[in-house]
Coordinates of C-alpha atoms and ligand atoms in Angstrom, one line a residue:
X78 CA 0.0 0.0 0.0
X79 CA 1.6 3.3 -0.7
X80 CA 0.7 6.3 1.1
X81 CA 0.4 9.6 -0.9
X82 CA 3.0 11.9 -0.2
X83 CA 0.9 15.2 0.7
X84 CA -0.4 16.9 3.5
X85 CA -4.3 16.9 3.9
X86 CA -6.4 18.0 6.6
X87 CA -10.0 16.8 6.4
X88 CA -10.8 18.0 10.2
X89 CA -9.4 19.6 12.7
X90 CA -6.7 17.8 14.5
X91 CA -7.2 15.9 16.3
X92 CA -10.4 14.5 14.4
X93 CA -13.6 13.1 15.7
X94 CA -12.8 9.6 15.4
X95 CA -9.3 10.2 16.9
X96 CA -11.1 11.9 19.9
X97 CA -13.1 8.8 19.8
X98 CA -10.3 6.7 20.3
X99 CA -8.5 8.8 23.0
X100 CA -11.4 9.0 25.1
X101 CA -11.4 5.0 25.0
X102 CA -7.7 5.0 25.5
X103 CA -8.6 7.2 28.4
X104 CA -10.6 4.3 30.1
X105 CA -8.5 1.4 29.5
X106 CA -4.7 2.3 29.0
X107 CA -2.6 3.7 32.1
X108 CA -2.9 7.2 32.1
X109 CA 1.1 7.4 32.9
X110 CA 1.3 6.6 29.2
X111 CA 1.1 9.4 27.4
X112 CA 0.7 10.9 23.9
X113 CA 2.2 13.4 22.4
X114 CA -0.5 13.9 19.5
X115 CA -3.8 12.0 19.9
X116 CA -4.3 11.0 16.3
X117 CA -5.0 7.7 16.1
X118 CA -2.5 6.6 13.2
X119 CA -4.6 4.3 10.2
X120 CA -1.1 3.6 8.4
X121 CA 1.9 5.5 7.3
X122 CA 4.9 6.0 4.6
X123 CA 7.1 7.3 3.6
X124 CA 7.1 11.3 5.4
X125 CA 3.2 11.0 6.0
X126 CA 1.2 9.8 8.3
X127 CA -2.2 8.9 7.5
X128 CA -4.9 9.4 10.5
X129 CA -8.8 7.5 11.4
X130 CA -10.1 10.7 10.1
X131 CA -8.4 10.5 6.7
X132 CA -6.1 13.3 7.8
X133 CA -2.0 12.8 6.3
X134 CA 0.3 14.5 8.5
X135 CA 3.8 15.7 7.8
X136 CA 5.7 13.3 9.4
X137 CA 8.9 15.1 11.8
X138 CA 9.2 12.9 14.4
X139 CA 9.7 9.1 13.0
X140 CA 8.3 8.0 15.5
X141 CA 11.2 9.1 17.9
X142 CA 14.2 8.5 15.3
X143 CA 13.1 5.1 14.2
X144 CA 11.2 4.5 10.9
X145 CA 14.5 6.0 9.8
X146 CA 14.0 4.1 5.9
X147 CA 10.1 5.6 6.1
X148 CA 7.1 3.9 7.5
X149 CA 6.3 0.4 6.2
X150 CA 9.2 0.9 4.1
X151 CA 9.1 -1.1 1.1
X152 CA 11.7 -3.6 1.9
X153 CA 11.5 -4.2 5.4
X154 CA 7.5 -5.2 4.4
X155 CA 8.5 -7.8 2.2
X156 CA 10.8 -9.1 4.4
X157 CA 9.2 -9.7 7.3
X158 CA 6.3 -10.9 5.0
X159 CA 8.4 -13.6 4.3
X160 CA 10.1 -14.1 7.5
X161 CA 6.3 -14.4 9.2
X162 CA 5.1 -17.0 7.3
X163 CA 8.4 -19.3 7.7
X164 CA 8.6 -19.2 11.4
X165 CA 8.1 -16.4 13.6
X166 CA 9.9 -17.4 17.1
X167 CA 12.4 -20.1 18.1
X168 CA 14.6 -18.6 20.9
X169 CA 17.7 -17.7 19.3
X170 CA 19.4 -19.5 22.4
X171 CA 17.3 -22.9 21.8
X172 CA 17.5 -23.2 18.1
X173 CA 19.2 -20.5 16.3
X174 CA 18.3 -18.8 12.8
X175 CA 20.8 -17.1 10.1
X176 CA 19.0 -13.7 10.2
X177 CA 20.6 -13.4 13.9
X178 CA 24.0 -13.9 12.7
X179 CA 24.1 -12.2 9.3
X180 CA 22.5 -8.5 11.8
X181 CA 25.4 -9.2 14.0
X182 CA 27.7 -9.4 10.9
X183 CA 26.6 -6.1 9.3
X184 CA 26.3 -4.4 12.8
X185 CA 30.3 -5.8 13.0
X186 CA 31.0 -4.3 9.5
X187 CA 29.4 -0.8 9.9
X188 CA 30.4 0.1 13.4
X189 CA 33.4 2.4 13.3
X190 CA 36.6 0.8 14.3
X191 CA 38.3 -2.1 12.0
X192 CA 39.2 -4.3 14.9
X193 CA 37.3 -7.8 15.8
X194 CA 34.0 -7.5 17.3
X195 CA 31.2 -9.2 18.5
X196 CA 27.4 -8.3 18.8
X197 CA 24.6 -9.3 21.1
X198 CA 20.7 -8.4 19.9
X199 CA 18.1 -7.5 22.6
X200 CA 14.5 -6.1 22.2
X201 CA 14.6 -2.6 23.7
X202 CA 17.1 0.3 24.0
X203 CA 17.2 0.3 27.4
X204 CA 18.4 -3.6 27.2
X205 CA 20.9 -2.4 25.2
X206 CA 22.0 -0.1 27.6
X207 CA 21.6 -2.5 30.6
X208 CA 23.7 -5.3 28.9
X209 CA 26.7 -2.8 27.9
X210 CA 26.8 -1.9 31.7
X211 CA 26.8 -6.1 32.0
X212 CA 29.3 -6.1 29.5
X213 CA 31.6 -3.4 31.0
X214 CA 31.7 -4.8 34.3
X215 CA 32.3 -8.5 33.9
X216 CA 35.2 -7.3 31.5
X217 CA 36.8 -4.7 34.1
X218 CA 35.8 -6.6 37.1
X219 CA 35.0 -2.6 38.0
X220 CA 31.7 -1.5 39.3
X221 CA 31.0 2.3 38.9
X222 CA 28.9 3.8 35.7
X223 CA 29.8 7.5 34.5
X224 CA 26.8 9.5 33.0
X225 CA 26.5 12.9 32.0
X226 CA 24.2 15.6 32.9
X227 CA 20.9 15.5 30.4
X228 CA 21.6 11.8 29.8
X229 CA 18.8 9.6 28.2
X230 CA 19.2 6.3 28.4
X231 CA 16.3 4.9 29.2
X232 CA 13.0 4.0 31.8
X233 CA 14.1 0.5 33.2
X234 CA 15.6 0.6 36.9
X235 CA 19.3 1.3 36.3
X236 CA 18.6 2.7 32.6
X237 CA 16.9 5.5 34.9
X238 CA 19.5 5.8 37.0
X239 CA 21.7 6.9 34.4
X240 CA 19.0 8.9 32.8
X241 CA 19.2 12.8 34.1
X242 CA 15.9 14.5 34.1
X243 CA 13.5 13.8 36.8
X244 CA 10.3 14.5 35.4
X245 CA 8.8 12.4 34.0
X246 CA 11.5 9.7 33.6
X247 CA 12.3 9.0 37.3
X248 CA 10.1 11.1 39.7
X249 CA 9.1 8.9 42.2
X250 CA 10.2 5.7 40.5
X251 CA 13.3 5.2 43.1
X252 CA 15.5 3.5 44.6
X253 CA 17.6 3.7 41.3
X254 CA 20.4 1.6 40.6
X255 CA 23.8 1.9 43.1
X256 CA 27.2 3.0 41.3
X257 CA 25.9 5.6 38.7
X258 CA 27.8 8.8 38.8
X259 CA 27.0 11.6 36.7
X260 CA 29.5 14.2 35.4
X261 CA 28.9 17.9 33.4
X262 CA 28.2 17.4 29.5
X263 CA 30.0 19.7 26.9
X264 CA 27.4 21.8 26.1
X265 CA 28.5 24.5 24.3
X266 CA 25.4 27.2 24.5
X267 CA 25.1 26.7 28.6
X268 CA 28.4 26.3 29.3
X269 CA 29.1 29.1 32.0
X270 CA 32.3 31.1 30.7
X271 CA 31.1 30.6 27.0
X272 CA 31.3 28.0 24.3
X273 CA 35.3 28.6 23.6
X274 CA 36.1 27.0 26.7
X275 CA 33.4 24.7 27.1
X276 CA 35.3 21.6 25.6
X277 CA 38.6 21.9 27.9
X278 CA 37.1 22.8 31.0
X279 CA 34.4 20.7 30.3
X280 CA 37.1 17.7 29.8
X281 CA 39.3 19.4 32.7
X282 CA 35.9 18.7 34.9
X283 CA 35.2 15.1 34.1
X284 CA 38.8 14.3 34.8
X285 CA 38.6 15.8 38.0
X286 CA 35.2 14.5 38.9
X287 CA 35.7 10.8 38.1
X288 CA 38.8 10.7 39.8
X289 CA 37.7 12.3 43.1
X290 CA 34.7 11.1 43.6
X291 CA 34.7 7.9 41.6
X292 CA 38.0 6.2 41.1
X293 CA 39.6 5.4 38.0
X294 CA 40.2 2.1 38.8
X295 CA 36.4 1.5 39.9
X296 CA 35.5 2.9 36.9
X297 CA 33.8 -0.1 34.6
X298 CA 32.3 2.5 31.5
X299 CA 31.5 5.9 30.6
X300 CA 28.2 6.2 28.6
X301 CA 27.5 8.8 26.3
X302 CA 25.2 9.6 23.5
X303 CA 27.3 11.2 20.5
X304 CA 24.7 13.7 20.2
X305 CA 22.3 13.7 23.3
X306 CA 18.4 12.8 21.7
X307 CA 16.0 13.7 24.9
X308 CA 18.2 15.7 26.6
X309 CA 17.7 18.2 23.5
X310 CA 20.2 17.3 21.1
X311 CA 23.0 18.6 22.7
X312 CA 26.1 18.3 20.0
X313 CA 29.1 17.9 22.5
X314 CA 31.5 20.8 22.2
X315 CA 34.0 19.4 19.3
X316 CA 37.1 17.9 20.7
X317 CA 35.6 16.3 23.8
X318 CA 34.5 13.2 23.1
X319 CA 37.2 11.8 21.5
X320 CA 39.2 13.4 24.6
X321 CA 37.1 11.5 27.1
X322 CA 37.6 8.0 24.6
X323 CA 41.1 8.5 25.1
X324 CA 41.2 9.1 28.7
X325 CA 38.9 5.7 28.9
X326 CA 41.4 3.9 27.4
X327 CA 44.4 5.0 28.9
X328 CA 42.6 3.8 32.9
X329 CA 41.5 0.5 31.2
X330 CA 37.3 2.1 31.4
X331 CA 35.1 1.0 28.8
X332 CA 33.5 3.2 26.3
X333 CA 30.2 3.3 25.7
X334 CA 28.7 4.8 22.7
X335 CA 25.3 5.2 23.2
X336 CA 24.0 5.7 19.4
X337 CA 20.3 4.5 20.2
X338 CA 18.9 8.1 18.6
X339 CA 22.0 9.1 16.7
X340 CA 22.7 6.3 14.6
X341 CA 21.9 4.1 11.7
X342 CA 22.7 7.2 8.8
X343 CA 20.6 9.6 11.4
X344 CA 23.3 12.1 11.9
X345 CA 24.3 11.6 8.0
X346 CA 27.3 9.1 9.0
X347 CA 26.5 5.7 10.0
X348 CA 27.2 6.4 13.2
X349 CA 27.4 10.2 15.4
X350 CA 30.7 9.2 16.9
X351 CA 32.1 9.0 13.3
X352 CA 32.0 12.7 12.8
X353 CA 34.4 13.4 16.0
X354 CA 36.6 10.0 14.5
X355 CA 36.0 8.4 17.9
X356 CA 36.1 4.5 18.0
X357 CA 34.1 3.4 21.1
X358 CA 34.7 -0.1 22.7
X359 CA 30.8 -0.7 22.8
X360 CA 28.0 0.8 20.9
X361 CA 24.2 0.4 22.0
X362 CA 22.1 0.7 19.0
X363 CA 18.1 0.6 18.6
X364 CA 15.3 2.4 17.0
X365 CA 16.6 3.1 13.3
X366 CA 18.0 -0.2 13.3
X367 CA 14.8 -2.1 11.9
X368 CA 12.7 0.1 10.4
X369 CA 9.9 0.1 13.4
X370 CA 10.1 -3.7 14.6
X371 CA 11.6 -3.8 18.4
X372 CA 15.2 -4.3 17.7
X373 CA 18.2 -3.6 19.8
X374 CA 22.2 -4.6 19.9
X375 CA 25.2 -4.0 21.6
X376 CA 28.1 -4.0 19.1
X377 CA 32.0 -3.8 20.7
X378 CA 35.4 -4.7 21.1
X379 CA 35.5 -9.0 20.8
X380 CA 37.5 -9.7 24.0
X381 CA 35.0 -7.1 25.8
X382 CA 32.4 -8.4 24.6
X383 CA 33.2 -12.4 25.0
X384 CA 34.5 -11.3 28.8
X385 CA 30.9 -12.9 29.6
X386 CA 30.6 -16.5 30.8
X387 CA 28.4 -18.4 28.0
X388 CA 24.8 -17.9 29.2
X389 CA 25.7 -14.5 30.2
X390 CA 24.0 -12.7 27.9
X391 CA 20.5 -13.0 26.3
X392 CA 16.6 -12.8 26.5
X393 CA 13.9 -14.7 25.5
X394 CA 13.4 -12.5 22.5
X395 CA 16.1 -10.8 21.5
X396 CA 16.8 -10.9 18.1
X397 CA 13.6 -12.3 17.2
X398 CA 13.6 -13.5 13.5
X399 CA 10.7 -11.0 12.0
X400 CA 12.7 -7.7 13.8
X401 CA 16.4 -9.1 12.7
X402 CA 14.5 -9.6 9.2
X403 CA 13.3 -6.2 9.5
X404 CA 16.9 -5.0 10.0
X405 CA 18.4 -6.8 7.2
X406 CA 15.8 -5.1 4.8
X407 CA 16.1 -1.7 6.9
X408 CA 20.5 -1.7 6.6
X409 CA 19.9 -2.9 3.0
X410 CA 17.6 0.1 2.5
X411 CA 20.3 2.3 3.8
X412 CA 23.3 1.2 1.6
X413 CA 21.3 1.0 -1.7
X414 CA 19.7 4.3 -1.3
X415 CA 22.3 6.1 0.3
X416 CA 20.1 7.4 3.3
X417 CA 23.4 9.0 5.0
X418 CA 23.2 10.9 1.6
X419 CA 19.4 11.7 2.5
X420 CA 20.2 12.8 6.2
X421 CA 23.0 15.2 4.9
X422 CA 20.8 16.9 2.3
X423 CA 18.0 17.3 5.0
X424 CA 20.7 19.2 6.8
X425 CA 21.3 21.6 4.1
X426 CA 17.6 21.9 3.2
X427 CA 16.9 22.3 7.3
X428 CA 19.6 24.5 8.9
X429 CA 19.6 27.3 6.8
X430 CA 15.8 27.8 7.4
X431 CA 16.1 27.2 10.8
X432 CA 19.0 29.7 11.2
X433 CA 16.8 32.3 9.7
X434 CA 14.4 31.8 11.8
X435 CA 17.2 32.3 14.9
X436 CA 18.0 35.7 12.9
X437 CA 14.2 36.6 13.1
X438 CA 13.1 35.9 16.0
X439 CA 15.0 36.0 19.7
X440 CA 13.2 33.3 21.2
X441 CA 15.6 31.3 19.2
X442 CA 18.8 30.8 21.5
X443 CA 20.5 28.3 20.1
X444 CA 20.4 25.8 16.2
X445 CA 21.9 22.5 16.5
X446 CA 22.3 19.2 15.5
X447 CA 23.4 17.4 12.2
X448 CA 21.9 15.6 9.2
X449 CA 18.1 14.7 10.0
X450 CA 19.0 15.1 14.1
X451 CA 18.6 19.2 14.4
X452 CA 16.5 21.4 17.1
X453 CA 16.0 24.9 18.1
X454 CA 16.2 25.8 21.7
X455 CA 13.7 28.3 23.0
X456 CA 14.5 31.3 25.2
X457 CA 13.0 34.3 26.2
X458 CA 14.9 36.7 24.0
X459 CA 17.6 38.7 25.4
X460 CA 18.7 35.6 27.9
X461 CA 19.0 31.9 27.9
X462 CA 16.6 31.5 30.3
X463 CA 14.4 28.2 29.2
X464 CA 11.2 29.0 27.3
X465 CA 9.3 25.5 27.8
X466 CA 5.7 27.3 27.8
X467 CA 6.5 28.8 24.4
X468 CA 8.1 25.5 22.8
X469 CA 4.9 23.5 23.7
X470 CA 2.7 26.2 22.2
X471 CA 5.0 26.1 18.8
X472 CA 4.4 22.3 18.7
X473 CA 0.9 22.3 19.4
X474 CA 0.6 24.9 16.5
X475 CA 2.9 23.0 14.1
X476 CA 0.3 19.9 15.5
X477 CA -3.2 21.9 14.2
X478 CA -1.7 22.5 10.9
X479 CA -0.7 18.6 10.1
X480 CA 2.8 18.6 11.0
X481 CA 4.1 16.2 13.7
X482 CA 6.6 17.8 16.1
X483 CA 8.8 16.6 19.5
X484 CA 10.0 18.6 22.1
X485 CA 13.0 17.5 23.9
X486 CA 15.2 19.2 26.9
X487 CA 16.0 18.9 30.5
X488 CA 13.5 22.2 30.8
X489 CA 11.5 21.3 28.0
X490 CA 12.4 24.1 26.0
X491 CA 13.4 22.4 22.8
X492 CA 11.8 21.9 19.8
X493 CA 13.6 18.9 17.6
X494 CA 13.3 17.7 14.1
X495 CA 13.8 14.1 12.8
X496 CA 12.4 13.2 9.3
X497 CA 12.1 9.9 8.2
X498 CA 15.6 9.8 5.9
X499 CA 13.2 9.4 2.8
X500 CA 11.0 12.3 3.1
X501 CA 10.6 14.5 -0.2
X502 CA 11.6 17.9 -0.3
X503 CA 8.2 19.3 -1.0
X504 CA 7.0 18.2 2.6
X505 CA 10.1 18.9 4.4
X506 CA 9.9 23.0 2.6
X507 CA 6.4 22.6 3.7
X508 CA 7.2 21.2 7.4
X509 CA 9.1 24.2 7.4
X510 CA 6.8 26.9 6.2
X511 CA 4.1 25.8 8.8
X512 CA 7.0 26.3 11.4
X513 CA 7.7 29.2 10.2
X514 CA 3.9 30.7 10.6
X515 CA 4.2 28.9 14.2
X516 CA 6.9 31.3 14.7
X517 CA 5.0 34.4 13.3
X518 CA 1.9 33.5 15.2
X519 CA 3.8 34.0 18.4
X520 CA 6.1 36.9 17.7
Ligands
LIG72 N1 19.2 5.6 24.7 C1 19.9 7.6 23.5 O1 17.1 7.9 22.8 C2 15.1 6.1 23.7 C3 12.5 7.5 24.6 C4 11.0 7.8 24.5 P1 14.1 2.3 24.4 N2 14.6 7.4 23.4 C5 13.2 7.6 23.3 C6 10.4 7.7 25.9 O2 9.9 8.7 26.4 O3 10.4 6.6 26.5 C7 16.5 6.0 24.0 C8 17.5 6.9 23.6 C9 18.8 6.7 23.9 C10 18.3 4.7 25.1 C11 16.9 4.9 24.8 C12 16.0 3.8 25.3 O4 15.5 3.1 24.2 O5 14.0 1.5 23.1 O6 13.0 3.3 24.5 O7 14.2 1.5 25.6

């Protein structure tokens, strides 16, 4: 089925039978899961999404990063078409499958470094994250986890611990996971004496910190996301992450690359950490990786990652034939249509619009990101002081006119942008223009 690529508003949005639907989800789903924008979706492709009330929405979210190859992408259909109807579970640790192995080979072949590696397949990104940690400290024998401030890494007990922001990821969900220690992140338009410094004394400060109040040698890993997604895509001040990589490896600490948002052609490389030419021992990937089934790996150094007695590892799903199908299609998809092409001419279609708008209006603080990964933080003009109230109202205006929208942020002041890698021009000019009369509508 192919979706027409055009936006069309037949109602308002949200439409009656959407309303419908909310109102049922209302009585029978937990209410601390929330919604975003309650259309109810019928189907999707490509950069549209296609609501109950025949409604097609501009599509700028991806559903969080991950219909990176489009929705129902061609490809990834027909292959897990055809993986469905041969079998659709076995336990990859009763009776294994191919489609297992060959998603660890390609994740082997595309992660940056050229040295032997293994991979492990889970079902969430949080798992990921979980079994990295795992990973790290059967290989060091260490204990302690280094995070950074505005750190996502997900909702499960210690992937909260590492996560920063309070509300609504960890209020009241405690006791969180012993041994997490979380350090300042490079980020360049808050750091205190001005974004010149902000990588060295940024670096000077984690040193400092980990070896005060941590250990070095208790140290197991230091995660980080190569560019931070929920956090509000905080692009690390340039120089420091391949600083702290360096320091890892020189006190025998693991280093995590947490590429769960940023990867899979995302940031226009394969991977974010590519851009800075850091080489992490372990990589936690997710999301993009399949095209929209639950898919999730941890990709790293071979004698980190085979540290771990046999048995170790593993899950009763992970890498479940229909998702590692899914991925084979979705990684396919990437190579043969050059989607790290697509991210990088999203870029160059994006920024400059979204620089003007910085230009025009001082809300606009700060433009950031790369390839199909870029924000706006929100201000009240003249300071940086957050704007959250005014970045909700500019999505829920971008959300009337068709065009779907994410915030991100510690203070919720963010508004961020990631297109599926296949969206046309036409909608992404057009995402833009109705942005743009968001903007003028609350000048
Ligand atoms: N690491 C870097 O971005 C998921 C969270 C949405 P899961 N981000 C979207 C929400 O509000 O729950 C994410 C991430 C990074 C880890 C995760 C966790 O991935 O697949 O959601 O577990």
């Amino acid at each position: 089925m192919t979706v027409e690529q055009r936006r069309l508003l037949t109602t308002e949005i949200p439409g009656p039978r959407s309303r419908a639907l909310h109102e049922r989800k209302g009585a029978a789903v937990a209410s601390g899961v929330g919604t975003t924008l309650p259309v109810y979706v019928e189907r999707a492709g490509g950069g549209v999404v296609v609501d109950v009330d025949g409604n097609q929405l501009i599509d700028f979210g991806s559903g969080i990063a991950v219909t990176t190859v489009g929705n129902a992408a061609p490809r990834v259909v027909e292959a897990v078409q055809a993986q469905v109807a041969a079998f659709t579970h076995t336990c990859f640790m009763v009776t294994p499958y191919e489609g297992y192995v060959a998603v660890a080979e390609k994740l082997n072949e595309l992660t940056p470094g050229t040295h032997d590696k293994r991979s492990a397949l889970f079902n969430s990104g949080a798992e990921a994250v979980e079994n990295a940690v795992k990973i790290a400290r059967h290989h060091t024998g260490r204990q302690a986890v280094v995070a950074f401030d505005h750190a996502y890494h997900g909702r499960t007990n210690l992937t909260m611990a590492l996560t920063a922001k309070s509300m609504p990821y960890k209020s009241g969900f405690g006791p969180f996971a012993g041994e997490v220690y979380r350090v300042p992140m490079a980020y360049p338009y808050r750091w205190p004496t001005g974004p010149e410094n902000c990588a060295d004394e940024a670096f000077a400060t984690f040193v400092e910190q980990v070896h005060a109040q941590v250990g070095e040698q208790n140290t197991a890993a230091v995660i980080v996301e190569p560019i931070q997604g929920e956090g509000g895509f905080v692009v690390p001040a340039p120089g420091f992450l391949a600083r702290v990589a360096e320091w890892c490896a020189a006190h025998g600490i693991v280093f995590v690359a947490d590429e769960i948002q940023s990867g899979f052609c995302r940031t226009g490389d394969w991977f974010a950490c590519e851009f800075e030419g850091v080489v992490p021992d372990l990589i936690t990937t997710a999301k993009g990786i399949a095209g929209g089934l639950p898919l999730a790996a941890v990709t790293g150094r071979a004698e980190m990652m085979d540290a771990v007695h046999t048995g170790g590892l593993g899950g009763t799903y992970g890498g479940n034939p229909v998702a590692c199908a899914a991925a084979l299609a979705a990684i396919e998809t990437m190579q043969a249509d050059d989607l790290c092409g697509a991210a990088k001419r999203i870029e160059s279609t994006m920024l400059p619009r979204l620089q003007a708008l910085a230009e025009k209006y001082g809300s606009v603080g700060d433009v950031r990101g790369r390839g199909a990964m870029l924000a706006v933080e929100l201000v009240e003009p003249g300071t940086s002081t957050p704007d959250p109230a005014l970045t909700a109202a500019l999505s829920a205006a971008c959300h009337r006119e068709g065009l779907i929208t994410l915030t991100a942020g510690t203070y919720g002041n963010v508004l961020r942008f990631l297109p599926p890698l296949v969206i046309g021009d036409d909608l992404l000019h057009e995402g833009l223009d109705i942005l743009d009369a968001a903007f003028a509508g609350h000048a």
